[in-house]
Amino acid sequence: MAKAPVLTPQAQDFPRWYQDVISKAELADNGPVRGTMVIRPWGYALWERMQREVDDRIKAAGAQNAYFPLFIPQSYLQREADHVEGFAPELAVVTYAGGKELEEPIVVRPTSETIINSFFSKWVQSYRDLPMLLNNWSNVVRWELRPRIFLRTTEFLWQEGHTCHATEADARAYARRVLDEVYAEFMENVLAVPVVKGLKTAKERFAGAVNSLSCEAMMRDGKALQMGTSHDLGQNFAKAFDVQYLSSSGQQEYAWQTSWGVSTRMVGGLIMCHGDDAGLRVPPALSSIQVVVMVVRDSDGVRAAVDRLVDELHTSAIRVEVDDRVDTPFGRRAVDWELKGVPLRVEVGPRDLAEGTVTVVRRIPGTKTSVTLAEVARDVTGALVEDQQALYDEALARREDATIDVSTVDDAAQAAATGWARIPWSTLGVEGETLLATQAISVRCLIRADGGVPESADEPDLIAVVGRSY
RNA sequence: CGGGGUGUGGCGCAGCUUGGUAGCGCACCCGCUUUGGGAGCGGGGGGCCGUGGGUUCAAAUCCCGCCACCCCGACCA
């Protein structure tokens, strides 16, 4: 008789499956304050690898890391009208500290536009100071009424980039460059998550931005997740915080700005895009452990063979971990690694060694094969590359199958029950967008007919990608 | 804000109707046997039963208040 499934099957109850994976794969726990989370080592390892890969790309795009404070004077938030209105409901405000009531309340940052701009106004003096490209790795707090671990938590970890440019065109181009070269490139090639890049509608735009661009991914239940955003801020904050520079022609000009961010929400996206009924599936390019070598039983020279194999894999620049917990039943260990989603398992036991082989188990396609000792390193290296691609291809095919072109608002609503719909923006319009909102369906982004990212929502022939979202 | 529900070892629950001071599964600890797909057997540790009051010889159980959390609706995006 089959054992009860380790996880609630996705088809039975997707949200429950998501909670089960997070708990059984030891990714995170809920914190004591509602909406907060404790990120456990395996979950944090995913985030650390994401940070490393994103950070490399941010630096390649010319930005430098800096750090700005957690606490912001409340008055700063109030300087930009749309910004304060957008964030007011989710602010955590400190009014009492050091044993007494504060003269001016302090806001725990929900994002750092205001405090960073207060320093830009000091640092940006001349066109020679531009562009100024900064990035801040930090935690932020947005009080959430309906939290979901990793996807929408009261406190989360992220990076926020903030830049100043001499011209509107430069700022726009940079916001777009981050979207393409930092975010989408990372998501598709490292996370193996295909994304649709597009422009947010006025309704979905960041509070205080002129335009917001986003990367949208489809989860296995057909819902959308905004994986990252990049904003063209125009001169809104520059004017509110007096960020001016002297141009080469001797004029005082307001700087043109951008801001952009990705967060621990990506961990949730990774889980829901690739996970299956056996647990997480981590893409090889991301995983902090690419191959786990299992000592099936410590006898007949198994341990020595494992040590030699690990050295060889290290030499091939593969991230390897040994599982020599021989006191724990084999099946338990195998299930644990599957839940955690490590891409490859190499099982070494006396039976294998007698044949001069090892057993290679691939988590992503779910295959198990016997490979000779001489070929392991080559086989493993090839499997890591193939499975990275397979994961991406699978996710892309799933998204395409679940996305349909429609020409009426009713059909769009129908399609959103199981996936996404593409509908001409001229057909949908703001009225259609409002109507869909009553059914918890939103415009994820606007794209051009050829899939390109629009410069503005006023371009003709735009397509709205609509769906339900997290 | 309105309606409904739930609070009992780390987690999930039973016990409450018909009061007699707590039990099950998983997890944990010890021993032996196991170990190629979630181990078996034996032994063991752990609970102010959300909280404050009341009734009673006696309250997890009955009565009243409070708190927290969950679901549905409304509101907001």
XYZ file of C-alpha atoms (C1' of nucleotides) in Angstrom:
547
model
C 0.000 0.000 0.000
C 1.286 3.444 -0.932
C 2.316 5.812 1.824
C 0.389 9.014 2.284
C 1.880 11.697 0.051
C 4.585 13.810 1.664
C 2.909 16.971 0.434
C -0.682 17.899 -0.335
C -0.887 17.367 -4.140
C -0.885 20.595 -6.146
C -4.044 19.631 -8.001
C -5.883 19.117 -4.732
C -5.025 22.388 -3.006
C -2.260 24.583 -4.425
C -1.963 27.048 -1.513
C -1.766 24.144 0.904
C 0.904 22.503 -1.250
C 2.888 25.758 -1.114
C 2.718 25.846 2.693
C 3.681 22.185 2.879
C 6.781 22.661 0.704
C 7.946 25.601 2.774
C 7.625 23.599 5.933
C 8.839 20.179 4.742
C 11.764 21.523 2.716
C 12.715 23.634 5.752
C 12.654 26.904 3.839
C 10.976 29.171 6.384
C 8.723 29.502 9.406
C 6.249 32.171 10.378
C 7.610 34.732 12.819
C 5.825 35.628 16.061
C 4.532 38.922 14.677
C 1.864 38.353 12.062
C 3.239 38.620 8.550
C 6.884 38.191 9.521
C 8.991 35.205 8.528
C 12.050 33.364 9.704
C 14.106 32.258 6.723
C 15.771 28.928 7.466
C 19.187 27.882 6.106
C 17.956 26.157 2.953
C 15.639 29.058 2.115
C 18.334 31.580 2.897
C 20.815 29.692 0.708
C 18.417 30.226 -2.203
C 18.255 33.928 -1.392
C 22.035 34.250 -0.984
C 22.595 32.722 -4.396
C 19.981 35.067 -5.882
C 21.691 38.006 -4.208
C 25.072 37.006 -5.562
C 23.823 36.627 -9.133
C 21.747 39.806 -9.088
C 24.525 41.778 -7.403
C 27.018 40.763 -10.094
C 24.631 41.979 -12.780
C 23.857 45.245 -10.966
C 27.561 45.991 -10.788
C 27.997 45.067 -14.431
C 25.325 47.693 -15.163
C 27.511 50.238 -13.426
C 25.766 50.724 -10.084
C 27.521 50.693 -6.719
C 26.266 49.394 -3.407
C 25.613 51.738 -0.494
C 23.503 51.564 2.625
C 20.787 53.907 3.849
C 19.025 53.885 7.242
C 16.018 51.815 8.275
C 14.426 54.837 9.985
C 13.064 57.737 7.992
C 11.588 61.006 9.343
C 7.856 60.887 8.708
C 7.987 64.311 7.071
C 10.154 62.907 4.249
C 7.394 60.551 3.128
C 5.006 63.459 2.866
C 7.025 65.446 0.352
C 5.849 63.513 -2.701
C 2.042 63.496 -2.855
C 1.401 60.248 -4.751
C 4.128 58.471 -2.832
C 2.693 59.282 0.595
C -0.816 58.419 -0.525
C 0.317 55.071 -1.908
C 2.261 53.983 1.136
C 0.343 55.541 4.031
C -1.892 52.512 4.718
C 1.014 50.107 5.085
C 3.451 52.137 7.146
C 4.834 51.108 10.522
C 5.531 54.263 12.494
C 7.628 54.615 15.648
C 6.228 57.233 18.003
C 7.877 56.167 21.233
C 11.568 55.491 21.755
C 14.242 55.967 24.382
C 11.580 55.975 27.054
C 9.603 58.922 25.716
C 7.275 60.168 23.043
C 9.181 61.328 19.949
C 8.889 64.900 18.700
C 8.597 63.699 15.116
C 7.397 60.170 14.386
C 9.865 57.911 12.572
C 8.753 55.689 9.715
C 10.249 52.239 9.225
C 11.193 52.329 5.527
C 8.649 50.821 3.143
C 11.132 51.804 0.358
C 13.901 54.364 0.374
C 13.133 56.899 -2.367
C 12.655 59.694 0.117
C 15.718 59.257 2.265
C 17.980 58.524 -0.682
C 16.746 61.598 -2.503
C 17.418 63.735 0.531
C 21.072 62.737 0.064
C 21.029 62.957 -3.713
C 20.094 66.607 -3.256
C 23.374 67.016 -1.393
C 25.581 64.850 -3.602
C 24.337 65.843 -7.036
C 25.710 69.281 -7.845
C 27.091 69.159 -11.374
C 26.403 67.339 -14.608
C 29.824 65.790 -13.927
C 28.277 63.927 -10.981
C 25.848 62.174 -13.317
C 24.811 59.517 -13.790
C 24.810 58.596 -10.113
C 23.940 54.901 -9.836
C 23.370 53.441 -6.363
C 21.961 50.217 -5.004
C 20.853 49.414 -1.458
C 20.471 45.831 -0.135
C 18.086 46.055 2.781
C 14.970 44.978 4.583
C 11.746 46.967 4.292
C 8.436 46.925 6.127
C 4.976 47.217 4.590
C 2.185 46.319 6.976
C 0.275 43.506 5.287
C -3.253 42.421 6.142
C -3.130 39.216 4.100
C 0.432 37.952 4.352
C 1.753 34.930 2.489
C 5.190 33.679 3.285
C 7.832 34.910 0.787
C 5.145 36.390 -1.513
C 3.745 39.128 0.640
C 5.298 39.536 4.081
C 5.283 42.533 6.374
C 9.063 42.571 6.447
C 11.026 41.398 3.432
C 14.544 41.500 2.043
C 15.342 43.137 -1.261
C 17.618 45.390 -3.224
C 16.522 48.824 -4.342
C 18.449 50.668 -6.985
C 18.203 54.466 -7.230
C 19.739 56.479 -10.002
C 20.040 60.087 -11.219
C 20.585 61.045 -14.834
C 21.081 64.234 -16.803
C 18.345 63.557 -19.329
C 14.952 61.945 -19.486
C 16.163 59.642 -22.256
C 19.105 58.437 -20.180
C 16.901 57.666 -17.195
C 14.361 55.787 -19.303
C 17.072 53.823 -21.035
C 18.617 52.856 -17.708
C 15.314 51.676 -16.217
C 14.915 49.536 -19.306
C 18.492 48.292 -19.166
C 18.046 47.039 -15.595
C 14.839 45.291 -16.587
C 16.576 43.514 -19.480
C 20.166 42.963 -18.429
C 19.760 42.520 -14.699
C 16.313 41.166 -13.983
C 14.979 39.285 -17.001
C 18.409 37.898 -17.837
C 18.831 36.593 -14.289
C 15.312 35.204 -14.042
C 15.448 33.337 -17.321
C 19.034 32.090 -17.232
C 19.546 31.443 -13.533
C 16.074 30.909 -12.111
C 14.873 29.239 -15.346
C 11.682 31.278 -14.972
C 10.401 32.734 -18.267
C 9.069 36.256 -17.816
C 6.906 38.667 -19.752
C 8.379 42.143 -19.695
C 5.975 45.022 -20.015
C 4.647 48.374 -18.892
C 2.326 48.772 -15.900
C -0.998 50.546 -16.353
C -1.663 53.746 -14.418
C -3.645 51.697 -11.897
C -0.753 49.343 -11.183
C 2.069 51.855 -11.357
C 4.456 52.524 -8.452
C 3.352 55.387 -6.197
C 5.287 58.395 -7.452
C 6.563 56.976 -10.760
C 5.935 58.216 -14.299
C 6.155 54.694 -15.685
C 6.693 51.290 -14.126
C 8.101 48.305 -16.008
C 7.805 44.781 -14.671
C 8.742 41.160 -15.190
C 5.736 38.869 -14.787
C 5.967 35.104 -14.353
C 3.260 32.463 -14.438
C 2.999 30.095 -11.501
C 1.924 26.463 -11.856
C -1.650 27.310 -10.902
C -1.885 29.840 -13.740
C -1.659 32.912 -11.544
C 0.833 35.699 -12.195
C 3.597 36.883 -9.931
C 5.354 40.220 -10.365
C 8.985 39.148 -10.021
C 10.632 42.537 -10.355
C 9.977 46.167 -11.238
C 11.946 49.048 -12.700
C 10.561 52.565 -12.544
C 11.024 55.737 -14.542
C 10.527 58.370 -11.845
C 10.790 61.357 -14.164
C 11.547 64.433 -12.035
C 8.860 63.797 -9.413
C 11.213 63.049 -6.545
C 13.923 65.371 -7.832
C 11.472 68.235 -7.537
C 10.164 67.140 -4.159
C 13.689 66.817 -2.753
C 15.380 69.502 -4.804
C 17.844 67.263 -6.605
C 19.361 69.833 -8.995
C 22.613 70.032 -10.897
C 24.389 72.691 -12.887
C 24.413 71.739 -16.558
C 27.338 72.284 -18.909
C 25.575 75.382 -20.151
C 25.362 76.764 -16.622
C 21.664 76.129 -15.961
C 20.180 74.606 -12.799
C 18.331 71.434 -13.895
C 16.366 68.806 -12.016
C 17.793 65.316 -12.320
C 15.882 62.518 -14.051
C 15.628 59.395 -11.942
C 14.911 55.665 -11.790
C 14.359 53.092 -9.058
C 14.141 49.308 -9.328
C 13.923 46.284 -7.076
C 13.648 42.546 -6.618
C 12.918 40.841 -3.324
C 12.598 37.589 -1.377
C 9.310 37.266 -3.236
C 11.419 35.636 -5.962
C 11.931 32.679 -3.633
C 8.171 32.183 -3.596
C 8.093 32.529 -7.372
C 10.784 29.913 -7.761
C 8.854 27.484 -5.566
C 5.553 27.991 -7.389
C 7.026 27.977 -10.877
C 9.100 24.805 -10.604
C 7.880 22.804 -7.625
C 6.003 19.526 -8.087
C 4.229 17.025 -5.859
C 7.559 15.683 -4.614
C 8.789 19.119 -3.512
C 10.946 21.927 -4.797
C 12.995 21.706 -7.995
C 15.922 24.109 -7.860
C 17.573 25.043 -11.155
C 21.220 23.921 -11.268
C 22.509 27.414 -12.022
C 20.964 28.684 -8.809
C 21.338 25.805 -6.382
C 23.964 26.190 -3.662
C 24.199 22.390 -3.781
C 24.139 21.065 -7.334
C 25.015 17.477 -6.533
C 24.606 15.568 -3.311
C 26.733 12.436 -3.106
C 25.102 9.861 -0.873
C 26.971 7.247 1.105
C 24.344 4.503 0.886
C 26.165 2.361 3.426
C 29.591 2.886 4.971
C 31.254 -0.393 3.990
C 33.308 -2.019 1.226
C 35.278 1.125 0.503
C 32.215 3.261 -0.173
C 33.454 6.188 1.901
C 36.811 6.298 0.083
C 35.096 6.117 -3.304
C 32.799 8.978 -2.287
C 35.749 11.124 -1.212
C 37.494 10.564 -4.539
C 34.313 11.366 -6.429
C 33.724 14.581 -4.477
C 37.268 15.751 -5.198
C 36.749 15.076 -8.863
C 33.468 16.982 -8.958
C 35.024 19.901 -7.098
C 37.709 20.006 -9.736
C 34.951 20.324 -12.335
C 33.699 23.406 -10.417
C 30.509 21.667 -9.328
C 28.923 22.596 -6.009
C 28.884 19.287 -4.104
C 27.681 18.110 -0.718
C 28.180 14.698 0.900
C 25.318 12.941 2.665
C 26.916 10.412 4.995
C 24.089 10.222 7.517
C 24.135 6.434 7.387
C 22.225 6.193 10.671
C 19.203 7.662 8.917
C 17.289 5.255 6.671
C 18.111 5.688 3.007
C 14.549 6.395 1.928
C 14.221 9.204 4.421
C 17.369 10.859 3.104
C 16.296 10.480 -0.518
C 12.914 12.056 0.216
C 14.571 14.935 2.096
C 16.780 15.845 -0.864
C 13.853 15.600 -3.241
C 11.808 17.932 -1.049
C 14.698 20.404 -1.021
C 14.963 20.106 -4.789
C 18.710 19.507 -5.148
C 19.181 18.904 -8.906
C 21.261 15.725 -8.812
C 21.830 12.887 -6.405
C 24.713 10.495 -6.876
C 24.160 7.339 -4.839
C 27.208 5.274 -3.985
C 26.765 1.876 -2.329
C 28.534 -1.487 -2.252
C 26.279 -2.864 -4.956
C 27.240 -0.018 -7.324
C 30.943 -0.258 -6.568
C 30.973 -3.983 -7.257
C 29.924 -3.045 -10.780
C 32.291 -0.077 -10.977
C 29.329 2.313 -11.218
C 27.270 4.821 -9.253
C 23.578 5.669 -9.503
C 22.711 9.141 -10.791
C 19.237 10.421 -9.929
C 18.042 13.587 -11.672
C 15.418 15.538 -9.753
C 14.166 17.612 -12.670
C 13.260 14.911 -15.223
C 12.982 12.352 -12.422
C 15.260 9.742 -14.002
C 17.615 7.250 -12.382
C 20.542 5.743 -14.286
C 23.685 3.728 -13.662
C 26.903 5.479 -14.692
C 30.462 4.154 -14.626
C 32.875 5.829 -12.221
C 35.008 7.044 -15.089
C 32.065 8.895 -16.651
C 30.407 10.422 -13.591
C 31.941 13.895 -13.786
C 31.144 14.252 -17.465
C 27.648 12.826 -17.060
C 26.866 15.096 -14.140
C 28.181 18.191 -15.881
C 26.031 17.449 -18.912
C 22.946 16.711 -16.820
C 23.216 20.025 -14.967
C 23.196 21.947 -18.239
C 20.397 19.897 -19.798
C 18.176 20.074 -16.742
C 18.596 23.827 -16.395
C 17.276 24.164 -19.942
C 14.579 21.543 -19.441
C 13.193 23.409 -16.464
C 12.984 26.630 -18.458
C 11.439 24.926 -21.491
C 8.857 23.215 -19.342
C 7.857 26.479 -17.639
C 7.668 28.318 -20.953
C 5.524 25.620 -22.555
C 3.200 25.635 -19.556
C 2.813 29.401 -19.783
C 2.138 29.351 -23.500
C -0.451 26.617 -23.113
C -2.210 28.632 -20.442
C -2.201 31.956 -22.330
C -4.821 32.719 -24.951
C -5.620 35.634 -27.235
C -9.109 37.047 -26.780
C -11.071 39.948 -28.178
C -13.699 40.569 -25.498
C -13.574 41.420 -21.816
C -15.803 38.443 -20.985
C -13.432 36.051 -22.721
C -10.518 37.608 -20.869
C -12.272 37.004 -17.556
C -12.975 33.442 -18.649
C -9.335 32.808 -19.523
C -8.129 34.221 -16.229
C -9.785 31.347 -14.419
C -6.978 29.074 -15.552
C -4.221 31.305 -16.902
C -3.610 34.521 -18.764
C -5.364 36.310 -21.585
C -3.963 38.737 -24.138
C -6.472 41.349 -25.185
C -6.035 44.562 -27.211
C -5.596 47.447 -24.771
C -7.875 49.536 -26.947
C -10.625 46.932 -26.420
C -10.106 46.593 -22.692
C -9.350 50.159 -21.680
C -9.500 51.620 -18.185
C -13.202 50.707 -17.948
C -12.483 47.066 -18.730
C -9.593 47.091 -16.302
C -11.888 48.379 -13.557
C -14.514 45.792 -14.410
C -12.014 42.919 -14.262
C -10.772 44.209 -10.925
C -14.138 43.383 -9.391
C -13.388 39.745 -10.250
C -9.874 39.917 -8.758
C -8.357 40.004 -12.238
C -5.746 42.607 -13.129
C -3.743 43.851 -16.071
C -0.301 42.423 -15.366
C 1.335 44.586 -17.991
C 1.022 46.106 -21.441
C 3.160 44.808 -24.288
C 3.568 45.616 -27.958
C 2.067 43.312 -30.556
C 5.556 41.935 -31.266
C 6.162 41.321 -27.561
C 8.306 44.411 -27.092
C 8.119 46.724 -24.085
C 6.142 49.938 -24.760
C 7.544 53.370 -24.025
C 4.130 54.598 -22.959
C 0.564 53.390 -22.538
C -0.486 55.779 -25.310
C 1.226 53.802 -28.055
C -1.243 52.353 -30.559
C -1.963 48.624 -30.836
C -0.816 47.614 -27.369
C -1.806 44.280 -25.858
C -2.868 43.889 -22.232
C -1.774 40.707 -20.490
C -4.392 39.966 -17.849
C -4.725 37.345 -15.153
C -5.153 36.689 -11.487
C -2.105 37.436 -9.396
C -0.396 36.949 -6.067
C -17.116 46.935 10.233
C -20.867 42.436 9.737
C -21.488 36.938 9.949
C -19.344 32.154 11.186
C -15.472 29.208 13.432
C -11.173 27.749 16.393
C -7.827 28.183 20.771
C -5.529 21.187 24.531
C 2.915 18.906 24.612
C 7.057 21.314 18.708
C 3.064 20.124 14.630
C -1.872 17.955 13.585
C -5.958 16.468 16.473
C -9.469 13.629 20.080
C -11.677 14.465 24.838
C -16.359 18.869 26.238
C -23.070 16.899 24.894
C -23.688 13.120 30.034
C -17.797 17.622 35.354
C -14.012 13.087 38.719
C -7.418 17.234 37.597
C -5.434 14.605 30.008
C -4.993 11.133 25.454
C -3.711 9.779 20.160
C -0.607 10.306 15.536
C 3.833 12.581 13.865
C 8.301 14.701 15.867
C 11.989 14.131 20.090
C 15.388 10.892 23.697
C 17.514 5.733 25.046
C 18.344 0.446 23.623
C 18.398 -3.560 20.186
C 17.539 -5.049 15.222
C 17.769 -2.518 10.603
C 19.707 0.592 6.391
C 19.504 0.372 -2.263
C 12.881 4.832 -1.434
C 9.401 8.229 4.359
C 12.353 1.593 9.221
C 10.574 -2.172 13.203
C 10.095 -3.521 18.281
C 10.660 -2.163 23.404
C 11.377 1.737 26.889
C 11.081 7.174 27.936
C 10.709 12.799 28.335
C 7.551 16.801 27.489
C 1.063 20.058 28.565
C -0.396 26.775 34.240
C -5.998 22.579 28.400
C -5.618 31.116 25.193
C -6.842 34.372 29.480
C -9.681 36.549 33.857
C -13.698 35.587 36.870
C -18.064 32.516 38.432
C -20.849 27.770 39.724
C -19.308 23.113 42.252
C -16.692 18.754 47.146
C -14.412 18.679 42.143
C -13.907 22.397 35.730
C -10.232 21.095 29.517
C -15.557 19.953 30.183
C -20.950 24.167 32.673
C -21.822 30.009 32.897
C -20.007 35.262 31.975
C -16.165 38.685 30.284
C -11.655 39.513 27.576
C -7.678 38.318 24.041
C -5.672 35.967 19.760
C -6.021 33.548 15.242
C -8.766 31.487 10.842
C -12.768 31.582 7.021
C -16.716 34.325 4.297
C -18.516 39.200 3.111
C -17.579 44.545 2.914
C -13.572 48.191 2.407
C -8.715 49.196 0.064
C -5.295 48.441 -4.123
